[in-house]
Amino acid sequence: MPEQWHQTHAMLRELPTARLSVQPSLPEALQLHRLNYLEALLLFWSEREHATADGLKDRCNALDQILWLLPVLYPLDPLWARAEHYQDRHRLMLDAIDCALHLNGEGSPGKHWDWCRREAMIFDQQWHLQEHMKKYPQGLRTAKDQMRYLARVWYWRPHKQPNEQPPN
C-alpha cells in the first residue's frame, strides 16, 4: 500500500472509539481524501479485524457502520461510475462487498437504520456534488474540499429528520 495509506492507518489506530462514527469530522481527521474507495475499504476492514481480535465490540460496531456507509462517501470513485444507469450492477457489488465483509447478517447496519437503498444514496451524492459545483464552481476544487462537502451529506443521511433538506 502507498505511504499515505500507512499514515492514515496509524491515525485510525490511535483514534479513540468514541470519535469513531459516521460524522463529518472523520474523513478530514483521517485525511480520507488521499485514498480511493478500495483503499479506504481495506483501511476500515483491517482495523475492524484488529478490533475483533482484541474483543472490542463497540469499536467493531462503529467500524461496521462506517464500512456499510463508505460507498456513499465515495460517489465519484470509478467503481460507482454512472450509478443511475447501472443500479442493478451496483446493488450486486454492494451485496458482494457486504457478504465478504460479513455486513449482511442480523447485526448489519442496513437492518437497523431506516435507509433508502445505498445505490440511490450514491446517485444522490453524485447529484448533490454536481449541483453544488454548478452553484459554486470555485468551492470544491480539491479532493479535500469535495470530501469535506460529501462528509456533511454523508453524516446527514442517517441522522436526518423527515422532510429535512441536506446542508449547503
CSV table of C-alpha atoms in Angstrom, one decimal:
chain,number,residue,atom,x,y,z
A,1,MET,CA,0.0,0.0,0.0
A,2,PRO,CA,1.1,3.6,-0.6
A,3,GLU,CA,2.7,5.5,2.3
A,4,GLN,CA,-0.3,7.7,2.7
A,5,TRP,CA,-2.4,4.6,3.4
A,6,HIS,CA,0.0,3.6,6.2
A,7,GLN,CA,-0.1,7.1,7.7
A,8,THR,CA,-3.9,7.0,7.7
A,9,HIS,CA,-3.9,3.6,9.2
A,10,ALA,CA,-1.7,4.8,12.0
A,11,MET,CA,-4.1,7.7,12.6
A,12,LEU,CA,-7.1,5.3,12.7
A,13,ARG,CA,-5.4,3.0,15.2
A,14,GLU,CA,-4.8,6.0,17.5
A,15,LEU,CA,-8.4,7.3,17.1
A,16,PRO,CA,-10.5,6.6,20.3
A,17,THR,CA,-13.6,4.6,19.7
A,18,ALA,CA,-15.8,7.4,21.0
A,19,ARG,CA,-14.6,9.5,17.9
A,20,LEU,CA,-15.1,6.6,15.5
A,21,SER,CA,-18.5,7.1,14.0
A,22,VAL,CA,-20.3,8.4,10.9
A,23,GLN,CA,-19.6,12.1,11.5
A,24,PRO,CA,-18.5,15.0,9.2
A,25,SER,CA,-15.1,15.3,11.0
A,26,LEU,CA,-14.0,11.7,10.5
A,27,PRO,CA,-13.0,11.9,6.8
A,28,GLU,CA,-10.9,15.1,7.4
A,29,ALA,CA,-9.4,13.7,10.6
A,30,LEU,CA,-8.2,10.6,8.8
A,31,GLN,CA,-7.5,12.5,5.5
A,32,LEU,CA,-9.6,10.1,3.6
A,33,HIS,CA,-9.4,12.4,0.5
A,34,ARG,CA,-6.0,10.9,-0.1
A,35,LEU,CA,-7.4,7.4,-0.5
A,36,ASN,CA,-9.7,5.9,-3.1
A,37,TYR,CA,-12.7,3.8,-2.1
A,38,LEU,CA,-11.0,0.4,-2.2
A,39,GLU,CA,-8.0,1.7,-0.1
A,40,ALA,CA,-10.4,3.2,2.4
A,41,LEU,CA,-12.4,-0.1,2.5
A,42,LEU,CA,-9.2,-2.0,3.2
A,43,LEU,CA,-8.3,0.5,5.9
A,44,PHE,CA,-11.5,0.2,7.9
A,45,TRP,CA,-11.7,-3.6,7.3
A,46,SER,CA,-8.2,-4.2,8.7
A,47,GLU,CA,-9.0,-2.0,11.7
A,48,ARG,CA,-12.2,-4.0,12.3
A,49,GLU,CA,-10.2,-7.2,12.1
A,50,HIS,CA,-7.8,-5.8,14.8
A,51,ALA,CA,-10.7,-4.7,17.0
A,52,THR,CA,-12.4,-8.2,16.6
A,53,ALA,CA,-9.2,-9.9,17.6
A,54,ASP,CA,-8.9,-7.6,20.6
A,55,GLY,CA,-12.5,-8.2,21.6
A,56,LEU,CA,-13.5,-4.5,21.2
A,57,LYS,CA,-17.2,-4.9,20.3
A,58,ASP,CA,-18.1,-1.2,20.4
A,59,ARG,CA,-15.2,-0.4,18.1
A,60,CYS,CA,-16.3,-3.2,15.7
A,61,ASN,CA,-19.9,-1.9,15.6
A,62,ALA,CA,-18.7,1.6,14.8
A,63,LEU,CA,-16.4,0.2,12.1
A,64,ASP,CA,-19.3,-1.9,10.7
A,65,GLN,CA,-21.4,1.3,10.3
A,66,ILE,CA,-18.6,3.1,8.6
A,67,LEU,CA,-17.9,0.2,6.2
A,68,TRP,CA,-21.5,-0.1,5.3
A,69,LEU,CA,-21.8,3.6,4.5
A,70,LEU,CA,-18.4,4.0,2.9
A,71,PRO,CA,-19.6,3.8,-0.7
A,72,VAL,CA,-21.8,6.8,-0.1
A,73,LEU,CA,-18.7,8.8,0.9
A,74,TYR,CA,-17.0,7.9,-2.4
A,75,PRO,CA,-19.7,8.6,-5.0
A,76,LEU,CA,-17.1,9.7,-7.6
A,77,ASP,CA,-15.0,6.6,-7.3
A,78,PRO,CA,-14.8,4.9,-10.7
A,79,LEU,CA,-16.4,1.8,-9.1
A,80,TRP,CA,-19.7,3.7,-8.8
A,81,ALA,CA,-19.5,5.5,-12.2
A,82,ARG,CA,-22.8,6.2,-13.8
A,83,ALA,CA,-24.8,4.8,-10.9
A,84,GLU,CA,-28.0,6.0,-12.4
A,85,HIS,CA,-27.6,3.6,-15.4
A,86,TYR,CA,-26.2,0.6,-13.6
A,87,GLN,CA,-28.2,0.3,-10.4
A,88,ASP,CA,-28.5,-3.5,-10.6
A,89,ARG,CA,-24.8,-3.9,-11.1
A,90,HIS,CA,-24.1,-1.6,-8.1
A,91,ARG,CA,-26.6,-3.4,-5.9
A,92,LEU,CA,-24.9,-6.7,-6.7
A,93,MET,CA,-21.4,-5.2,-6.0
A,94,LEU,CA,-22.7,-3.8,-2.7
A,95,ASP,CA,-24.2,-7.2,-1.8
A,96,ALA,CA,-20.9,-8.9,-2.6
A,97,ILE,CA,-18.9,-6.4,-0.5
A,98,ASP,CA,-21.3,-6.8,2.4
A,99,CYS,CA,-21.1,-10.6,2.2
A,100,ALA,CA,-17.3,-10.6,2.0
A,101,LEU,CA,-17.1,-8.2,5.0
A,102,HIS,CA,-19.8,-10.1,7.0
A,103,LEU,CA,-22.0,-7.0,7.0
A,104,ASN,CA,-25.2,-8.8,5.8
A,105,GLY,CA,-26.1,-10.7,9.0
A,106,GLU,CA,-28.7,-9.9,11.7
A,107,GLY,CA,-26.4,-7.2,13.1
A,108,SER,CA,-26.0,-5.4,9.8
A,109,PRO,CA,-26.2,-1.6,10.0
A,110,GLY,CA,-28.6,-1.7,7.0
A,111,LYS,CA,-31.1,-3.7,9.0
A,112,HIS,CA,-31.1,-1.3,11.9
A,113,TRP,CA,-31.4,2.0,10.2
A,114,ASP,CA,-34.3,3.3,8.1
A,115,TRP,CA,-32.4,3.9,4.8
A,116,CYS,CA,-33.1,4.3,1.2
A,117,ARG,CA,-31.0,1.9,-0.9
A,118,ARG,CA,-27.3,2.7,-0.9
A,119,GLU,CA,-27.0,2.8,-4.7
A,120,ALA,CA,-29.7,5.5,-4.6
A,121,MET,CA,-27.7,7.3,-1.9
A,122,ILE,CA,-24.6,7.1,-4.1
A,123,PHE,CA,-26.5,8.6,-7.1
A,124,ASP,CA,-27.9,11.3,-4.7
A,125,GLN,CA,-24.4,12.2,-3.5
A,126,GLN,CA,-23.2,12.4,-7.1
A,127,TRP,CA,-26.2,14.7,-7.9
A,128,HIS,CA,-25.7,16.9,-4.8
A,129,LEU,CA,-22.0,17.3,-5.6
A,130,GLN,CA,-22.7,18.2,-9.3
A,131,GLU,CA,-25.4,20.7,-8.3
A,132,HIS,CA,-23.1,22.3,-5.6
A,133,MET,CA,-20.3,22.6,-8.2
A,134,LYS,CA,-22.6,24.3,-10.6
A,135,LYS,CA,-23.6,26.9,-8.0
A,136,TYR,CA,-20.1,27.3,-6.5
A,137,PRO,CA,-17.6,26.3,-9.2
A,138,GLN,CA,-14.6,27.5,-7.2
A,139,GLY,CA,-15.8,26.0,-3.9
A,140,LEU,CA,-14.9,22.4,-4.4
A,141,ARG,CA,-11.7,22.4,-6.5
A,142,THR,CA,-9.7,20.0,-4.4
A,143,ALA,CA,-10.3,16.4,-3.4
A,144,LYS,CA,-10.2,17.5,0.2
A,145,ASP,CA,-12.9,20.1,-0.3
A,146,GLN,CA,-15.1,17.6,-2.1
A,147,MET,CA,-14.6,15.1,0.7
A,148,ARG,CA,-15.5,17.7,3.3
A,149,TYR,CA,-18.7,18.5,1.4
A,150,LEU,CA,-19.6,14.8,1.0
A,151,ALA,CA,-19.0,14.1,4.6
A,152,ARG,CA,-21.6,16.6,5.7
A,153,VAL,CA,-24.2,15.0,3.4
A,154,TRP,CA,-22.8,11.5,4.5
A,155,TYR,CA,-23.5,12.4,8.1
A,156,TRP,CA,-26.8,14.0,7.4
A,157,ARG,CA,-28.4,10.9,5.7
A,158,PRO,CA,-28.6,8.6,8.7
A,159,HIS,CA,-29.5,11.4,11.1
A,160,LYS,CA,-32.0,13.4,9.1
A,161,GLN,CA,-35.5,14.2,10.2
A,162,PRO,CA,-38.5,13.7,7.9
A,163,ASN,CA,-38.7,16.4,5.2
A,164,GLU,CA,-35.3,17.9,6.2
A,165,GLN,CA,-33.1,19.2,3.5
A,166,PRO,CA,-29.3,18.5,3.3
A,167,PRO,CA,-26.8,21.1,4.4
A,168,ASN,CA,-25.5,23.6,1.9
